[in-house]
CSV table of C-alpha atoms and ligand atoms in Angstrom, one decimal:
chain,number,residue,atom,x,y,z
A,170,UNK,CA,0.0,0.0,0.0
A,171,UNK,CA,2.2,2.8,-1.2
A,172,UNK,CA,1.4,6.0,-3.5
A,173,UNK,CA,3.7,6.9,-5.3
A,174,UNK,CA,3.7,10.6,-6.8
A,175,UNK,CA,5.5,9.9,-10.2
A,176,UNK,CA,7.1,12.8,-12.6
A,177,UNK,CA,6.0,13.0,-15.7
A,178,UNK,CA,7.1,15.2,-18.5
A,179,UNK,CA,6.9,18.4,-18.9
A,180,UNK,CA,7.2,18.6,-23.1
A,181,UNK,CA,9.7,15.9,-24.5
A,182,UNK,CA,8.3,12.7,-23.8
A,183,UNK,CA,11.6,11.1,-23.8
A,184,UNK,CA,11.8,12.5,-20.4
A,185,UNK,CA,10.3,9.6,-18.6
A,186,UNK,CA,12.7,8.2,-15.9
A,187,UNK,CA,13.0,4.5,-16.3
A,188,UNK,CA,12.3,3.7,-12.5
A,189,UNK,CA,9.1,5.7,-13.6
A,190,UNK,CA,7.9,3.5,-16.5
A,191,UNK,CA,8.5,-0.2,-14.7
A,192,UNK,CA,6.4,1.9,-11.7
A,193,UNK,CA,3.2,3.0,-14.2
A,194,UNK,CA,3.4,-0.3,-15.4
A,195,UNK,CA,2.9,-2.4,-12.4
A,196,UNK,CA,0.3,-0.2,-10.2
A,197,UNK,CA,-2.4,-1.0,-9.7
A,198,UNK,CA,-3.8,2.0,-10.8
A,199,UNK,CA,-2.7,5.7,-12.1
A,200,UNK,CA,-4.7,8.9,-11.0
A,201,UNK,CA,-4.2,11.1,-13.5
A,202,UNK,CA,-5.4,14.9,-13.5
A,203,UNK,CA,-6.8,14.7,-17.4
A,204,UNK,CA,-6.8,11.0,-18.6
A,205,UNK,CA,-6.8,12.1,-21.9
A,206,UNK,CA,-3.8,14.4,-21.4
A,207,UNK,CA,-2.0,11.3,-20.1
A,208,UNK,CA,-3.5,8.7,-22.5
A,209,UNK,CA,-0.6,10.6,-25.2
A,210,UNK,CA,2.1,9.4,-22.6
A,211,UNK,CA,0.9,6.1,-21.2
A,212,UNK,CA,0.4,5.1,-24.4
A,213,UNK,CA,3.9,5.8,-25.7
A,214,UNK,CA,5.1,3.3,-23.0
A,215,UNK,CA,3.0,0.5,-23.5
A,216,UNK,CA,1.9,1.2,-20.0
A,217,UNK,CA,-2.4,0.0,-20.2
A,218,UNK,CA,-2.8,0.2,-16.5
A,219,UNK,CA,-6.1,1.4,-15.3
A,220,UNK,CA,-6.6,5.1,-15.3
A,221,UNK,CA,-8.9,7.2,-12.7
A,222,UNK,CA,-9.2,10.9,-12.7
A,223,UNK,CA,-8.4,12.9,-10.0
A,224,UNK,CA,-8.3,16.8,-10.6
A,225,UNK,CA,-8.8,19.9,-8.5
A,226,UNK,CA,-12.7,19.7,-9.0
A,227,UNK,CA,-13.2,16.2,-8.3
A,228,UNK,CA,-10.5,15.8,-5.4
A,229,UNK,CA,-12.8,16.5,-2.2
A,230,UNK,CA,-15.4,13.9,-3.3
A,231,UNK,CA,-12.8,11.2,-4.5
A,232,UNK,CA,-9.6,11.5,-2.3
A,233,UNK,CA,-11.3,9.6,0.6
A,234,UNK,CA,-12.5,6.7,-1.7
A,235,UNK,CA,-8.8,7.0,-3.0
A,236,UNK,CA,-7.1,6.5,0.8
A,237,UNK,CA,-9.6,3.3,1.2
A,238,UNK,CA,-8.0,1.4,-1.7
A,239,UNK,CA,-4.6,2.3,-0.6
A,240,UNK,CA,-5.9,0.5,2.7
A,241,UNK,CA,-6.8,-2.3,1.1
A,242,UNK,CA,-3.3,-2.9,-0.1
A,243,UNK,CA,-3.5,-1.5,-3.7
A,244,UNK,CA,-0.2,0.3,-5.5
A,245,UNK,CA,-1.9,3.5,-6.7
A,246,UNK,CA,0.5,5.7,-8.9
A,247,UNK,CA,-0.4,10.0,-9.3
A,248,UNK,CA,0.2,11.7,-12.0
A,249,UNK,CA,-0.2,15.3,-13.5
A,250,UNK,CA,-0.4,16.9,-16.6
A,251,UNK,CA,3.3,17.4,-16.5
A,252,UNK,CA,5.9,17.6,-14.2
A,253,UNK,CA,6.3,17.1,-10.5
A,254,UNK,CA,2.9,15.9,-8.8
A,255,UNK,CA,2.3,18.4,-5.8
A,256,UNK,CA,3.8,21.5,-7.6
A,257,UNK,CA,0.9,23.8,-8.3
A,258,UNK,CA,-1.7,20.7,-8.4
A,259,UNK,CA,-3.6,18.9,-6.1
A,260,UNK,CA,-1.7,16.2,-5.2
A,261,UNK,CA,-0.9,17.6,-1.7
A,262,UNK,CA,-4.2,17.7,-1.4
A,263,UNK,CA,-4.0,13.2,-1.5
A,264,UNK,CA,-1.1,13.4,0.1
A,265,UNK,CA,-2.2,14.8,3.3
A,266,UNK,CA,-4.7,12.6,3.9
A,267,UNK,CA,-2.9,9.3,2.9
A,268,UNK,CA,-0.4,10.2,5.7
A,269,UNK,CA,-3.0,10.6,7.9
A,270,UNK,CA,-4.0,6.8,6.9
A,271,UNK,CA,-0.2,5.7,7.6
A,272,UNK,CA,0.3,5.2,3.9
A,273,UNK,CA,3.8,5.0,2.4
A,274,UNK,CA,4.4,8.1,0.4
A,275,UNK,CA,7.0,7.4,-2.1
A,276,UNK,CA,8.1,10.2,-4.4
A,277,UNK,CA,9.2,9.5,-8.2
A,278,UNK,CA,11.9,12.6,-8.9
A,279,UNK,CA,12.1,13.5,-12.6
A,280,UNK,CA,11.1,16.9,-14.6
A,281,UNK,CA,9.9,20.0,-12.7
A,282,UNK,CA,9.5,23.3,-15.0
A,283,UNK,CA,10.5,25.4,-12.3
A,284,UNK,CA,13.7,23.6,-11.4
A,285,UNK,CA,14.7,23.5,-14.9
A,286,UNK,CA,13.9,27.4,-15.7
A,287,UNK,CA,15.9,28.0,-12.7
A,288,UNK,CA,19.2,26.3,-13.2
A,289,UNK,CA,19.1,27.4,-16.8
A,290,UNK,CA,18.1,31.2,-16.0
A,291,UNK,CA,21.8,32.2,-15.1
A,292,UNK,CA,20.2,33.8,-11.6
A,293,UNK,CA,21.5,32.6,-8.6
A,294,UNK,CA,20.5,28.9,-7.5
A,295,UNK,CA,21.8,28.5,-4.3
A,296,UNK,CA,18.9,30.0,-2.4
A,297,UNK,CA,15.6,30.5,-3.8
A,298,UNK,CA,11.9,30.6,-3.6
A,299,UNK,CA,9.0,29.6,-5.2
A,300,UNK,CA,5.8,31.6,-5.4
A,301,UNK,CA,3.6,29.7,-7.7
A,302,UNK,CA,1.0,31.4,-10.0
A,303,UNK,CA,0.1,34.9,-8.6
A,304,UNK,CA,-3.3,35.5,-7.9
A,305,UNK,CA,-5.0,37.1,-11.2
A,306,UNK,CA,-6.6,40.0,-9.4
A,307,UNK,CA,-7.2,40.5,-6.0
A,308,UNK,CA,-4.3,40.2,-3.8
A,309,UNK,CA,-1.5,39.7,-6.5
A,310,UNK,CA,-0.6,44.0,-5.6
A,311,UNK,CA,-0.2,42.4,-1.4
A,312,UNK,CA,1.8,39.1,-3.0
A,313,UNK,CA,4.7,41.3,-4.7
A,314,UNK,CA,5.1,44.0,-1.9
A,315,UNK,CA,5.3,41.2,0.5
A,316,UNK,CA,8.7,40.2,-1.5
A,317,UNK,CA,10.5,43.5,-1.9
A,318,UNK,CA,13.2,42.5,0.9
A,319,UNK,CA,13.5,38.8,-0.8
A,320,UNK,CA,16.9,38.3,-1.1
A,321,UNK,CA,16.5,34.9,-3.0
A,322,UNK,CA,15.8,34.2,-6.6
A,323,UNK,CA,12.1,34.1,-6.9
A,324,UNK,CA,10.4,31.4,-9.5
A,325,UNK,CA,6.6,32.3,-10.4
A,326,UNK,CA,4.6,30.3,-12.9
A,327,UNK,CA,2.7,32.2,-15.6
A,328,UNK,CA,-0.3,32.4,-18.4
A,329,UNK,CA,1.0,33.6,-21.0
A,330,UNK,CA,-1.9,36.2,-21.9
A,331,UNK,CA,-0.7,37.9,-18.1
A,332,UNK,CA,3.2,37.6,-18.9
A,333,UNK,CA,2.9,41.3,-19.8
A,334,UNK,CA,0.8,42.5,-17.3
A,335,UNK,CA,3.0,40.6,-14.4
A,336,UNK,CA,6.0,42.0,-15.8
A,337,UNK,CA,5.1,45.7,-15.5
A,338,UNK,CA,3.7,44.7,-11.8
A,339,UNK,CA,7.1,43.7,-10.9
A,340,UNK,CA,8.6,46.6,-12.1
A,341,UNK,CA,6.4,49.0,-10.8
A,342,UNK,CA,6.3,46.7,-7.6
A,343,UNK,CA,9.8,45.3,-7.1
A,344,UNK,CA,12.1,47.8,-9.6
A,345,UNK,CA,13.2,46.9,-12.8
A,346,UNK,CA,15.2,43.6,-11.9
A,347,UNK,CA,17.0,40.9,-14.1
A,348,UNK,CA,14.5,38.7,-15.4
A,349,UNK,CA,14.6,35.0,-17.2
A,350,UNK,CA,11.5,33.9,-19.2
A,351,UNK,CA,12.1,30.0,-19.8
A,352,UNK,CA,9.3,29.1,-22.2
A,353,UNK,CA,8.4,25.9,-24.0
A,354,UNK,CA,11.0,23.7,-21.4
A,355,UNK,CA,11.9,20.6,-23.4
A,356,UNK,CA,9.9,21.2,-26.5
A,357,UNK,CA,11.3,22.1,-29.9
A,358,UNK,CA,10.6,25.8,-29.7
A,359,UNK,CA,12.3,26.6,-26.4
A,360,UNK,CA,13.5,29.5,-25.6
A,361,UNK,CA,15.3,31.7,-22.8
A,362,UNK,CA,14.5,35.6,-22.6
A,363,UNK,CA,16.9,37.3,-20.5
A,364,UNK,CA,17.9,40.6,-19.6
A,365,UNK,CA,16.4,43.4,-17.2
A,366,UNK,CA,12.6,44.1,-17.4
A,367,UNK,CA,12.8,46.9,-18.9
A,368,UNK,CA,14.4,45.2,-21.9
A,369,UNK,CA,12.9,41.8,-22.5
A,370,UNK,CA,8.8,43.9,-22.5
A,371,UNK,CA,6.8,43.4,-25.2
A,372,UNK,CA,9.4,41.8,-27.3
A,373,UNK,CA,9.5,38.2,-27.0
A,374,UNK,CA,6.6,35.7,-28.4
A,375,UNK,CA,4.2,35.8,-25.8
A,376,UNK,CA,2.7,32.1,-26.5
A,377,UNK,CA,3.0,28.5,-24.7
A,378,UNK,CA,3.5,27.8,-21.5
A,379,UNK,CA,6.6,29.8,-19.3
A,380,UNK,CA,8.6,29.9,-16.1
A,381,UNK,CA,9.7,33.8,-14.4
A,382,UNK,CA,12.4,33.4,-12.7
A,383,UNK,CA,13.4,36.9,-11.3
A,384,UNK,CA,16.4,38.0,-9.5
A,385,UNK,CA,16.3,38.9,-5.5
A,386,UNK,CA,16.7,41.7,-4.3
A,387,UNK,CA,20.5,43.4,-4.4
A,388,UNK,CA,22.1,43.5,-0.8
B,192,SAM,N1,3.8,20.2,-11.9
B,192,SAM,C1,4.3,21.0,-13.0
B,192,SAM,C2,5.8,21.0,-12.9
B,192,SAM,O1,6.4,20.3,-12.1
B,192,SAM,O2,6.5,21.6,-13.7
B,192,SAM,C3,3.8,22.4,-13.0
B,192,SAM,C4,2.3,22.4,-13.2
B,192,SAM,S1,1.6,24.0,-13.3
B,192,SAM,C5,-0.1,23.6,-13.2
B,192,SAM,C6,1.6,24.5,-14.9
B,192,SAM,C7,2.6,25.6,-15.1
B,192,SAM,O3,4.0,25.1,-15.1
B,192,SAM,C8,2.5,26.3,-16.5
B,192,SAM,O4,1.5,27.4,-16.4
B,192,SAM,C9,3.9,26.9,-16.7
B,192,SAM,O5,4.1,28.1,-15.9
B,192,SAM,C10,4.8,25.8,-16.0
B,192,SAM,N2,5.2,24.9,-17.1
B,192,SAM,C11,4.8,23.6,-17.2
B,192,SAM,N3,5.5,23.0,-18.3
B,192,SAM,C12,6.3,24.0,-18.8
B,192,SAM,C13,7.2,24.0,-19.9
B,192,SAM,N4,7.4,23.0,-20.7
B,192,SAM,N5,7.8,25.2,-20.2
B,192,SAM,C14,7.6,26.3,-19.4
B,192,SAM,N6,6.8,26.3,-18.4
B,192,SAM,C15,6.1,25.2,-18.1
């Protein structure tokens, strides 16, 4: 009885871990967050375990059915639409409660888009935070002015028809500060924007999906 949070991909399919294919293909079943999404993947492996859907909407009504069949002994293996289960998802959400039920929690590393925009931005890694998506409109003004006196590299996930708009927030918020826009991660159109705010605005392709990673404040 173990549930195992397994990466997935977050772009390049070839991105699989092997430890995480020979896990998808023996549990007894994969919670996935869009069964479809995932179909593309699982199928690509070979892997034709059982799929069941769990998903921010559906999570309160299904996680407690979900704890039971750990309980009764059954491998259950999570997955997301990409990445690392638990960042900006609901997995915590499962996680949390199969604790509660003294389940094993075993964690599956592999691709994380904020890990990888990170170490590729040229920002300092050796301390950093990560602040999720910002909230679209109220309290996103209260988020950034809470991290003028960050010090560490700040990682924030974005849409990218609010890249523009969240950039001029942290300029006006948090000064014009070096900036790295990792967009498409691992698929064949990705690219790194850097430079100072003021410099990267309005001139990059504001399309796909993208990682800010933004420089802490100077000392
Ligand atoms: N759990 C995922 C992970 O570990 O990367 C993150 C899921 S979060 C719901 C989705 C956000 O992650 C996107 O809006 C984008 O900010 C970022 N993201 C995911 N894949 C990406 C990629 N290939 N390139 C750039 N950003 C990506």
């Amino acid at each position: 009885m173990s549930l195992f949070l397994v990466a997935t991909p977050i772009g390049n399919l070839e991105d699989l871990t092997k430890r995480a294919e020979i896990i998808l293909k023996t549990a007894d079943l994969i919670l996935c967050e869009d069964t479809r999404h995932s179909r593309i993947l699982l199928e690509k492996y070979g892997i034709s375990q059982p799929v069941f859907p769990y998903y921010d909407f559906n999570k309160e009504k299904v996680t407690l059915k979900i704890v039971e069949w750990l309980k009764e002994g059954k491998e259950i293996a999570l997955v997301t639409d990409s990445g690392t289960p638990g960042i900006s998802d609901p997995a915590f959400y499962l996680v949390r409660e199969a604790i509660k039920a003294d389940i094993d929690i075993v964690p599956v590393p592999g691709p994380c888009s904020a890990v990888a925009a990170l170490v590729a931005s040229g920002l300092p890694t050796d301390r950093f935070c990560f602040e999720g998506f910002l909230p679209g409109k109220k309290g996103r003004k209260k988020r950034l002015e809470k991290l003028i006196e960050e010090e560490r590299t700040i990682i924030f996930f974005e849409a990218p028809h609010r890249i523009n708009r969240t950039l001029k927030d942290i300029q006006n918020i948090l000064g014009d500060r070096r900036i790295t826009i990792a967009r498409e991660l691992t698929k064949i159109h990705e690219e790194f924007i850097r430079g100072k705010i003021s410099e990267v605005l309005d001139k990059f392709t504001v399309k796909g999906e993208m990682v800010l990673v933004v420089e802490g404040k100077i000392k």
